[in-house]
Coordinates of C-alpha atoms and ligand atoms in Angstrom, one line a residue:
X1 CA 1.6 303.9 -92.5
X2 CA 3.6 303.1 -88.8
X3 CA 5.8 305.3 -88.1
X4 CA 8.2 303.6 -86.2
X5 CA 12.2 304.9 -87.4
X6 CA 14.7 302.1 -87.3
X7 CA 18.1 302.9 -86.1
X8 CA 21.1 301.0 -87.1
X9 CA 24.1 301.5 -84.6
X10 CA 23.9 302.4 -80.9
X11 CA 26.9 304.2 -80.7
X12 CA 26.9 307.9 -79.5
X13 CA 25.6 308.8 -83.2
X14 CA 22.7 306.5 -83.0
X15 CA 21.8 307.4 -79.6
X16 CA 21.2 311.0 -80.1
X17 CA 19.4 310.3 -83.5
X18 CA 17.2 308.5 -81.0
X19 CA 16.5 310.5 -78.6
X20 CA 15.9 313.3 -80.8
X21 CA 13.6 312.2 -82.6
X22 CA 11.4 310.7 -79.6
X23 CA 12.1 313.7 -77.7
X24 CA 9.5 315.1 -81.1
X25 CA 7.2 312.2 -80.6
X26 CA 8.4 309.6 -82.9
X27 CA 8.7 306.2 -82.4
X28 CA 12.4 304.4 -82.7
X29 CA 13.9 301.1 -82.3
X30 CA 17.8 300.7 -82.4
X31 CA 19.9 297.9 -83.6
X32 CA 23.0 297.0 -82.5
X33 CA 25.9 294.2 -83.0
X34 CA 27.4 294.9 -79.5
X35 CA 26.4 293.1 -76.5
X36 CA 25.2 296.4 -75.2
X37 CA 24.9 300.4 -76.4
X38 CA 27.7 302.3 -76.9
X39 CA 30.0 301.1 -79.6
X40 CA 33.3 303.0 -79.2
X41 CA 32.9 304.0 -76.1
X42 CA 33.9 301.3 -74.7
X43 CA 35.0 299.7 -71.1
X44 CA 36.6 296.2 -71.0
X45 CA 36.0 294.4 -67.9
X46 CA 38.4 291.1 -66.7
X47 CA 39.5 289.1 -63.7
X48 CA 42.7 288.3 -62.8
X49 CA 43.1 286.1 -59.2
X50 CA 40.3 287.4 -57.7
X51 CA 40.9 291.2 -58.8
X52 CA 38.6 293.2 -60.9
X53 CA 40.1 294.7 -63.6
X54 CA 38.5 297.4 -65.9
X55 CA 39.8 299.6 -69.1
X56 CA 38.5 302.2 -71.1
X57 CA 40.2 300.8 -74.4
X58 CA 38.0 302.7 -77.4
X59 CA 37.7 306.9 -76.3
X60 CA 39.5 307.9 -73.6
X61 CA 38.4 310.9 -73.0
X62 CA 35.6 313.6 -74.4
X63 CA 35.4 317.1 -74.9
X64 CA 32.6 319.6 -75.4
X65 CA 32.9 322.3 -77.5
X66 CA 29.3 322.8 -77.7
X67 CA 26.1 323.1 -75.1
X68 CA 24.5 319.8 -76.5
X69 CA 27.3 317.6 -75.8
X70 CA 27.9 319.2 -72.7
X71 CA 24.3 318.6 -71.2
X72 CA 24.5 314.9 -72.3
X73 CA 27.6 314.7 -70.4
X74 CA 26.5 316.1 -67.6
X75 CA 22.9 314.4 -67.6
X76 CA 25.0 310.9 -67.7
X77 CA 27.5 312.1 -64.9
X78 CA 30.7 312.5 -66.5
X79 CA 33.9 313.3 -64.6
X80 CA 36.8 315.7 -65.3
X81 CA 39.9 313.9 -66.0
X82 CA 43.0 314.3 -66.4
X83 CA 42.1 317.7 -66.3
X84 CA 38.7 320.4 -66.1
X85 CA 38.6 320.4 -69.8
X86 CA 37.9 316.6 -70.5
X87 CA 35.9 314.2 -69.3
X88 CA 35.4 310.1 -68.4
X89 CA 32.4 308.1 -67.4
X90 CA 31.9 306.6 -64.4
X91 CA 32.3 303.9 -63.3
X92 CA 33.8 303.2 -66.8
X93 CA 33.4 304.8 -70.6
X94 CA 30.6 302.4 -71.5
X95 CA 28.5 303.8 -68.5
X96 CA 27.8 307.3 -70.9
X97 CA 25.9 306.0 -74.0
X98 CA 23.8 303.3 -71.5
X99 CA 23.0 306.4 -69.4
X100 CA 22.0 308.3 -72.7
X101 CA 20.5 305.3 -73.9
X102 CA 17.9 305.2 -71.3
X103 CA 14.8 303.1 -71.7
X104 CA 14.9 303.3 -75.3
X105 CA 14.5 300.1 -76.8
X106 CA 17.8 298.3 -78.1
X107 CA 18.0 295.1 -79.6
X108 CA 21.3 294.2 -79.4
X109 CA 23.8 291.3 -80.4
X110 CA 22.1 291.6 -83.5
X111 CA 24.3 292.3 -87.1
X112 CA 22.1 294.0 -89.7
X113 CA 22.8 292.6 -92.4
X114 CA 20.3 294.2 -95.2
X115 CA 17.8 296.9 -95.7
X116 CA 15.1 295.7 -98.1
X117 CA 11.4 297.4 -98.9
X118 CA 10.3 300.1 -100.0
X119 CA 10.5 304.3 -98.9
X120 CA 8.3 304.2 -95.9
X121 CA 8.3 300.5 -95.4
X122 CA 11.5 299.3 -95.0
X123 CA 12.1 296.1 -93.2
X124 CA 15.4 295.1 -91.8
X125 CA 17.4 291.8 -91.8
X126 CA 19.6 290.5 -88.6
X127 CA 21.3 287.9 -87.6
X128 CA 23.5 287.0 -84.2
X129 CA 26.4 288.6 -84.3
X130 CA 28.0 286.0 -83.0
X131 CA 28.1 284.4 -86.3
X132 CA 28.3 287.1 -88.5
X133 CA 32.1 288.1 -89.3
X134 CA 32.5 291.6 -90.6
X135 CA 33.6 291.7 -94.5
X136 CA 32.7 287.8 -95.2
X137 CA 29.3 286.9 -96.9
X138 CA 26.1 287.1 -94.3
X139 CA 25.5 283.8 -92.3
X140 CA 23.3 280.9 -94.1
X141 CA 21.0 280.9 -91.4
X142 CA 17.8 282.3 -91.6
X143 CA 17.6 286.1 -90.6
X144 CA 15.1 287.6 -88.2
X145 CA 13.4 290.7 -90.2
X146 CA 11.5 293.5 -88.3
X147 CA 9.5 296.1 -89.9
X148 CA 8.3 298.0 -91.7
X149 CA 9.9 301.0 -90.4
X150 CA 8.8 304.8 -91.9
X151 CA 12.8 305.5 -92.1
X152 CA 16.1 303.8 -91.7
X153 CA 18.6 305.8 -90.0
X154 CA 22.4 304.1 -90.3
X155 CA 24.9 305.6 -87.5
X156 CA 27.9 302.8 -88.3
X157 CA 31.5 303.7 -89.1
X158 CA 31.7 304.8 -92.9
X159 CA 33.1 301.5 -94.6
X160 CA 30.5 299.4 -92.8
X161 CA 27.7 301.5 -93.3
X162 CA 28.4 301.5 -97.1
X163 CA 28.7 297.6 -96.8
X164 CA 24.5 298.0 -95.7
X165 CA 23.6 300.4 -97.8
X166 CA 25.5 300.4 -100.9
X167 CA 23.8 303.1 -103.2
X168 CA 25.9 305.5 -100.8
X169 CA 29.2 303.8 -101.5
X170 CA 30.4 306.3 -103.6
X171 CA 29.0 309.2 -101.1
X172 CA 31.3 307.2 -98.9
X173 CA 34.2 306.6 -100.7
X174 CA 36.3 310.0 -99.9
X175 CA 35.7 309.0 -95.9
X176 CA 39.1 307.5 -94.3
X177 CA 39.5 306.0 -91.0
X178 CA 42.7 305.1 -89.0
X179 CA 42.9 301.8 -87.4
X180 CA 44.2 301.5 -83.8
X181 CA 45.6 298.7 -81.6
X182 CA 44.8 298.8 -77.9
X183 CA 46.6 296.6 -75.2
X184 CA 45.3 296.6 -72.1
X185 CA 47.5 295.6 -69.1
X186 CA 47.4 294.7 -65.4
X187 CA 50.6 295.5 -63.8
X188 CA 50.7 294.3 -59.9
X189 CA 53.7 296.8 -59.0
X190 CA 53.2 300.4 -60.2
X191 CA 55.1 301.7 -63.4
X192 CA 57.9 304.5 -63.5
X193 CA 55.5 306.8 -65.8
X194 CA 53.2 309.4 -65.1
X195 CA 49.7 308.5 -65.1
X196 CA 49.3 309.7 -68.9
X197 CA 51.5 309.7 -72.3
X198 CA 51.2 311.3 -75.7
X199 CA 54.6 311.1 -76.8
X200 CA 55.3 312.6 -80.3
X201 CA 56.2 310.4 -83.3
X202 CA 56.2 307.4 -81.4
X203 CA 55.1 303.6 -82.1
X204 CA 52.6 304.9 -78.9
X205 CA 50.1 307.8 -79.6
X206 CA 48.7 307.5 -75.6
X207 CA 49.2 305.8 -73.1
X208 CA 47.7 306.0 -69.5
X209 CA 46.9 304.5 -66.4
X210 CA 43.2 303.7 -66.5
X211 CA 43.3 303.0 -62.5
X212 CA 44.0 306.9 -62.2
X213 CA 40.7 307.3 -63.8
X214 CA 37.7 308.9 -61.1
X215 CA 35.8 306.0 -59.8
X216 CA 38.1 303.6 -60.5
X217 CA 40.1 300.8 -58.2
X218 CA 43.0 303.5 -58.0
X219 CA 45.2 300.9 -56.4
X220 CA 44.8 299.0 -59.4
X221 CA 47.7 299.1 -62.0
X222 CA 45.5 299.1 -65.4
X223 CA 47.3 300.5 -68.1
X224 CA 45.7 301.2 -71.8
X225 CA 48.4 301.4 -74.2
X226 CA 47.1 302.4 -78.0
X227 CA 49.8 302.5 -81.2
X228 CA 49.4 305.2 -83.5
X229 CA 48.3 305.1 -87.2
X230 CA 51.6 304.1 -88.7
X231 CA 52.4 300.9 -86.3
X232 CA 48.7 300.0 -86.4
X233 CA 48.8 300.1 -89.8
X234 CA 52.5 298.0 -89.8
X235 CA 51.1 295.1 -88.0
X236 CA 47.6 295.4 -88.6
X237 CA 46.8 291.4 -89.2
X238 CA 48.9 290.3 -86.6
X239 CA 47.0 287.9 -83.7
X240 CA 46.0 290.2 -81.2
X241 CA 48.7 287.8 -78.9
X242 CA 51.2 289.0 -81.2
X243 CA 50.3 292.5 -80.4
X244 CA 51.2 292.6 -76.7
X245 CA 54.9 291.9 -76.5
X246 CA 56.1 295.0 -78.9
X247 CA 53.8 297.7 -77.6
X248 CA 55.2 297.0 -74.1
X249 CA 58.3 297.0 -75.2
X250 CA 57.6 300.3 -76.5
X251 CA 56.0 301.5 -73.1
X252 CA 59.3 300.2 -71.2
X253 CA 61.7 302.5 -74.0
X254 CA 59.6 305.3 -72.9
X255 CA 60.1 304.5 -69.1
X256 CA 63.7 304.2 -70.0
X257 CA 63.9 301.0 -67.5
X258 CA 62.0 297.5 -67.7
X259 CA 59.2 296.7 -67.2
X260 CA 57.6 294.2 -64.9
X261 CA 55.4 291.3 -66.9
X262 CA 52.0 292.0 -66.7
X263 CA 50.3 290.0 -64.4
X264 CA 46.9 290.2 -66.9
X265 CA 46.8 291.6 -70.5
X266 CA 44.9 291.5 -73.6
X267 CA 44.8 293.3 -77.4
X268 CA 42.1 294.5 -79.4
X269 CA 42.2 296.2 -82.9
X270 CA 39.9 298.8 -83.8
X271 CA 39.5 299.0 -87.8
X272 CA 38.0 302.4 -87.4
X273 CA 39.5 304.4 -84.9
X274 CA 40.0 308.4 -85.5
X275 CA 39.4 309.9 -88.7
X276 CA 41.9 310.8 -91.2
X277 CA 39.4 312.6 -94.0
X278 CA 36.0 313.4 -93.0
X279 CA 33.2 314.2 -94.8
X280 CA 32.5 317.6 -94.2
X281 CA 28.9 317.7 -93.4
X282 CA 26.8 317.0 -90.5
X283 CA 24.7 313.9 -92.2
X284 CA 23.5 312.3 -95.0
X285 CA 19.8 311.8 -95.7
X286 CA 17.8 311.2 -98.6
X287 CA 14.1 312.6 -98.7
X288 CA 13.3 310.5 -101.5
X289 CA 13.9 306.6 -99.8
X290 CA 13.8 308.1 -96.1
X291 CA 17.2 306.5 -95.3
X292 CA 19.8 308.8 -93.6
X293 CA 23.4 308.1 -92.2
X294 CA 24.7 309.9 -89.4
X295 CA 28.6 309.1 -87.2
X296 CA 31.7 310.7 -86.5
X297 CA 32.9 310.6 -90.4
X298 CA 30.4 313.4 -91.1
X299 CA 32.0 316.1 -89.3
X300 CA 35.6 314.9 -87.0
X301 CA 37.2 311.9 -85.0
X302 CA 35.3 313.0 -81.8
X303 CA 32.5 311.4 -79.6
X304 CA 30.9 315.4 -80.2
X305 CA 31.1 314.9 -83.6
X306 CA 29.3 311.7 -83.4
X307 CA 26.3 313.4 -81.3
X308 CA 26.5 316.3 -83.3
X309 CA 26.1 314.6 -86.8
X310 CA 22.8 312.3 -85.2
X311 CA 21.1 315.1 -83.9
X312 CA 21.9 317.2 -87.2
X313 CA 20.4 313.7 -89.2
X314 CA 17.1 313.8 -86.5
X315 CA 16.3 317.5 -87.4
X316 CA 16.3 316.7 -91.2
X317 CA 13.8 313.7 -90.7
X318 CA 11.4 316.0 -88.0
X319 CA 12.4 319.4 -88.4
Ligands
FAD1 C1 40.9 303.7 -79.8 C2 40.0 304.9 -79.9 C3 40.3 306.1 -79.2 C4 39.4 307.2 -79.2 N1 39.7 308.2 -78.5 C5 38.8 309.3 -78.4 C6 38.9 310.3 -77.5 O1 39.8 310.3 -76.6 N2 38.0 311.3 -77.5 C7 37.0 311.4 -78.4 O2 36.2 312.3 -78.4 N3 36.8 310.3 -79.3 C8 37.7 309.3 -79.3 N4 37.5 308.3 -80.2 C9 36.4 308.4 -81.2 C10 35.0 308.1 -80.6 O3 35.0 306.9 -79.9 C11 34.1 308.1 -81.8 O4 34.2 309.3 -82.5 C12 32.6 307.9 -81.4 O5 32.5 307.0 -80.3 C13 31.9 307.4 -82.6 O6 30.5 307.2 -82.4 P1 29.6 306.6 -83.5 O7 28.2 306.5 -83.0 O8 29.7 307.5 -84.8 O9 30.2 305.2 -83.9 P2 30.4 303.9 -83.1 O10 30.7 304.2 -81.7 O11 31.4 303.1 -83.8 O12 29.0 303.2 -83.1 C14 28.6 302.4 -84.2 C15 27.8 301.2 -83.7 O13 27.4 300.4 -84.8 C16 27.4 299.0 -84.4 N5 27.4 298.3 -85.7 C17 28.4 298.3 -86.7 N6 28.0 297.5 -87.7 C18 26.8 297.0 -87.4 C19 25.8 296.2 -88.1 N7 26.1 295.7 -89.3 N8 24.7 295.9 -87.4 C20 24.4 296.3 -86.2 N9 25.3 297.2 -85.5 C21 26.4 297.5 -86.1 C22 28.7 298.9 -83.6 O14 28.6 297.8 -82.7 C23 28.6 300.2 -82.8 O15 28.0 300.1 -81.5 C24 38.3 307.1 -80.1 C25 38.0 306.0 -80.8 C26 38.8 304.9 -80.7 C27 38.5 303.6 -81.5

């Protein structure tokens, strides 16, 4: 039988999976639907008249509670900011999970759209992800499959891991997500706010200056500006153009002043942003079929979390 362990989602959850389980000799090969590693860790990248503009617009920052997570920030060069407790990648978020990632091999741009086989030969079905829209039936063109794999290891948000696999819906169910709209905006004169912003029952849940960010164009005015639960939730099919307008406004109430027009901005909504109701436990895996799931839902709405609940998934498989 090969034992090659196919890993579905190269977010932080997926990543440590991986390298735990080749750090104990196995063979794995992740899947991913991004253009690159990472998932919500994520750095945006534009151009506005010649300028390069960058924002962290999924984490903003990471904690670590424990020495695991710590060493993996520190092996992939994290910074402090804004203070000694949390920390940033560098140049951007997205640099952390490629750094972790290493030379582990990642197919990416790939959806995975169904598990089929049998325990200990599982192939896996994927298509580009380009034409595969997430809650709408799987494309009618013909799928690449790859296999057989020894194990299956799924590290996607809850909802869409139950979408692949659903003899775990029910396991599932109880997990609850809150969505999140992100703006991101280029301001060419610098804003009357400090350089970060939780304010308390507000439309805005953070705010920041992504320019003040270590390693960053500092003279650059990039601004990430992410609604909490309740006006996520409020406007949650708008166009992401629809989007821009009121959360600025919202920024410029909590300036107390206007607000210069961006010069550059953009939207995106996150469907599964922090989590309201976790699990509560580390993973999931089933001996019998030798598929296991693994993200932040097991444990808390942190990146930690995430690394914590695919090492905890790794040890099960090759204790
Ligand atoms: C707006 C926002 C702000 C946040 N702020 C913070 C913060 O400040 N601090 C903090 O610690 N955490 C924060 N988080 C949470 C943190 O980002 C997550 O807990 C962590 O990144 C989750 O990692 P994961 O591997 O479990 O999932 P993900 O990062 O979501 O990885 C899942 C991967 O699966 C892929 N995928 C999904 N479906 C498929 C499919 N069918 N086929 C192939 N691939 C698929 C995705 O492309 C993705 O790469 C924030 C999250 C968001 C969205």
């Amino acid at each position: 039988m090969t034992d090659c362990i196919a890993i579905i989602g190269a977010g932080l959850a997926g990543i440590s999976a991986a390298r735990s389980l080749a750090a104990r000799g196995h063979a794995v090969r992740l899947f991913d639907k991004g253009r690159a590693a990472g998932g919500r860790l994520a750095t945006r990248r534009a151009e506005h008249g010649g300028q390069r503009l960058q924002f962290d617009h999924g984490a903003q920052y990471l904690r670590a509670a424990g020495p695991g997570f710590a060493a993996a920030l520190a092996e992939a060069g994290a910074q402090p900011w804004p203070d000694a407790e949390r920390r940033v990648g560098m140049p951007g978020m997205s640099a952390l999970p490629r750094a972790l990632l290493g030379a582990l091999p990642l197919t990416a741009g790939r959806h995975v759209g169904e598990v089929r086989g049998r325990p200990g030969a599982w192939t896996i079905r994927h298509w580009d992800a380009k034409e595969a829209r997430p809650g709408a039936p799987l494309p009618v063109t013909a799928p690449v499959e790859d296999g057989p794999f020894s194990a299956v290891l799924v590290a996607l948000p809850a909802p869409q891991a139950a979408a692949l696999l659903p003899a775990f819906g029910a396991a599932l169910a109880p997990v609850r997500y809150a969505p999140c709209w992100t703006v991101m905006a280029h301001f060419d004169a610098p804003l009357p706010l400090p350089d970060t912003l939780r304010p308390e029952g507000h439309a805005i849940g953070w705010a920041a200056r992504d320019s003040a960010k270590p390693g960053r164009d500092a003279g650059a005015g990039c601004w990430v500006v992410q609604a909490g639960p309740a006006w996520t939730r409020a406007n949650l099919e708008r166009p992401a153009a629809e989007v821009v307008a009121p959360l600025l406004a919202e920024l410029a109430g909590l300036a107390r002043v206007p607000l210069p027009a961006p010069a550059w901005a953009a939207a995106h909504r996150w469907r599964y942003s922090l989590l309201e109701a976790p699990l509560g436990a580390p993973c999931l895996w089933d001996a019998g079929s030798r598929i296991g799931l693994a993200g932040d839902w097991c444990l808390a709405g942190r990146a930690e979390a995430a690394w914590d609940s695919g090492a905890a998934l790794a040890a099960l498989l090759a204790p």
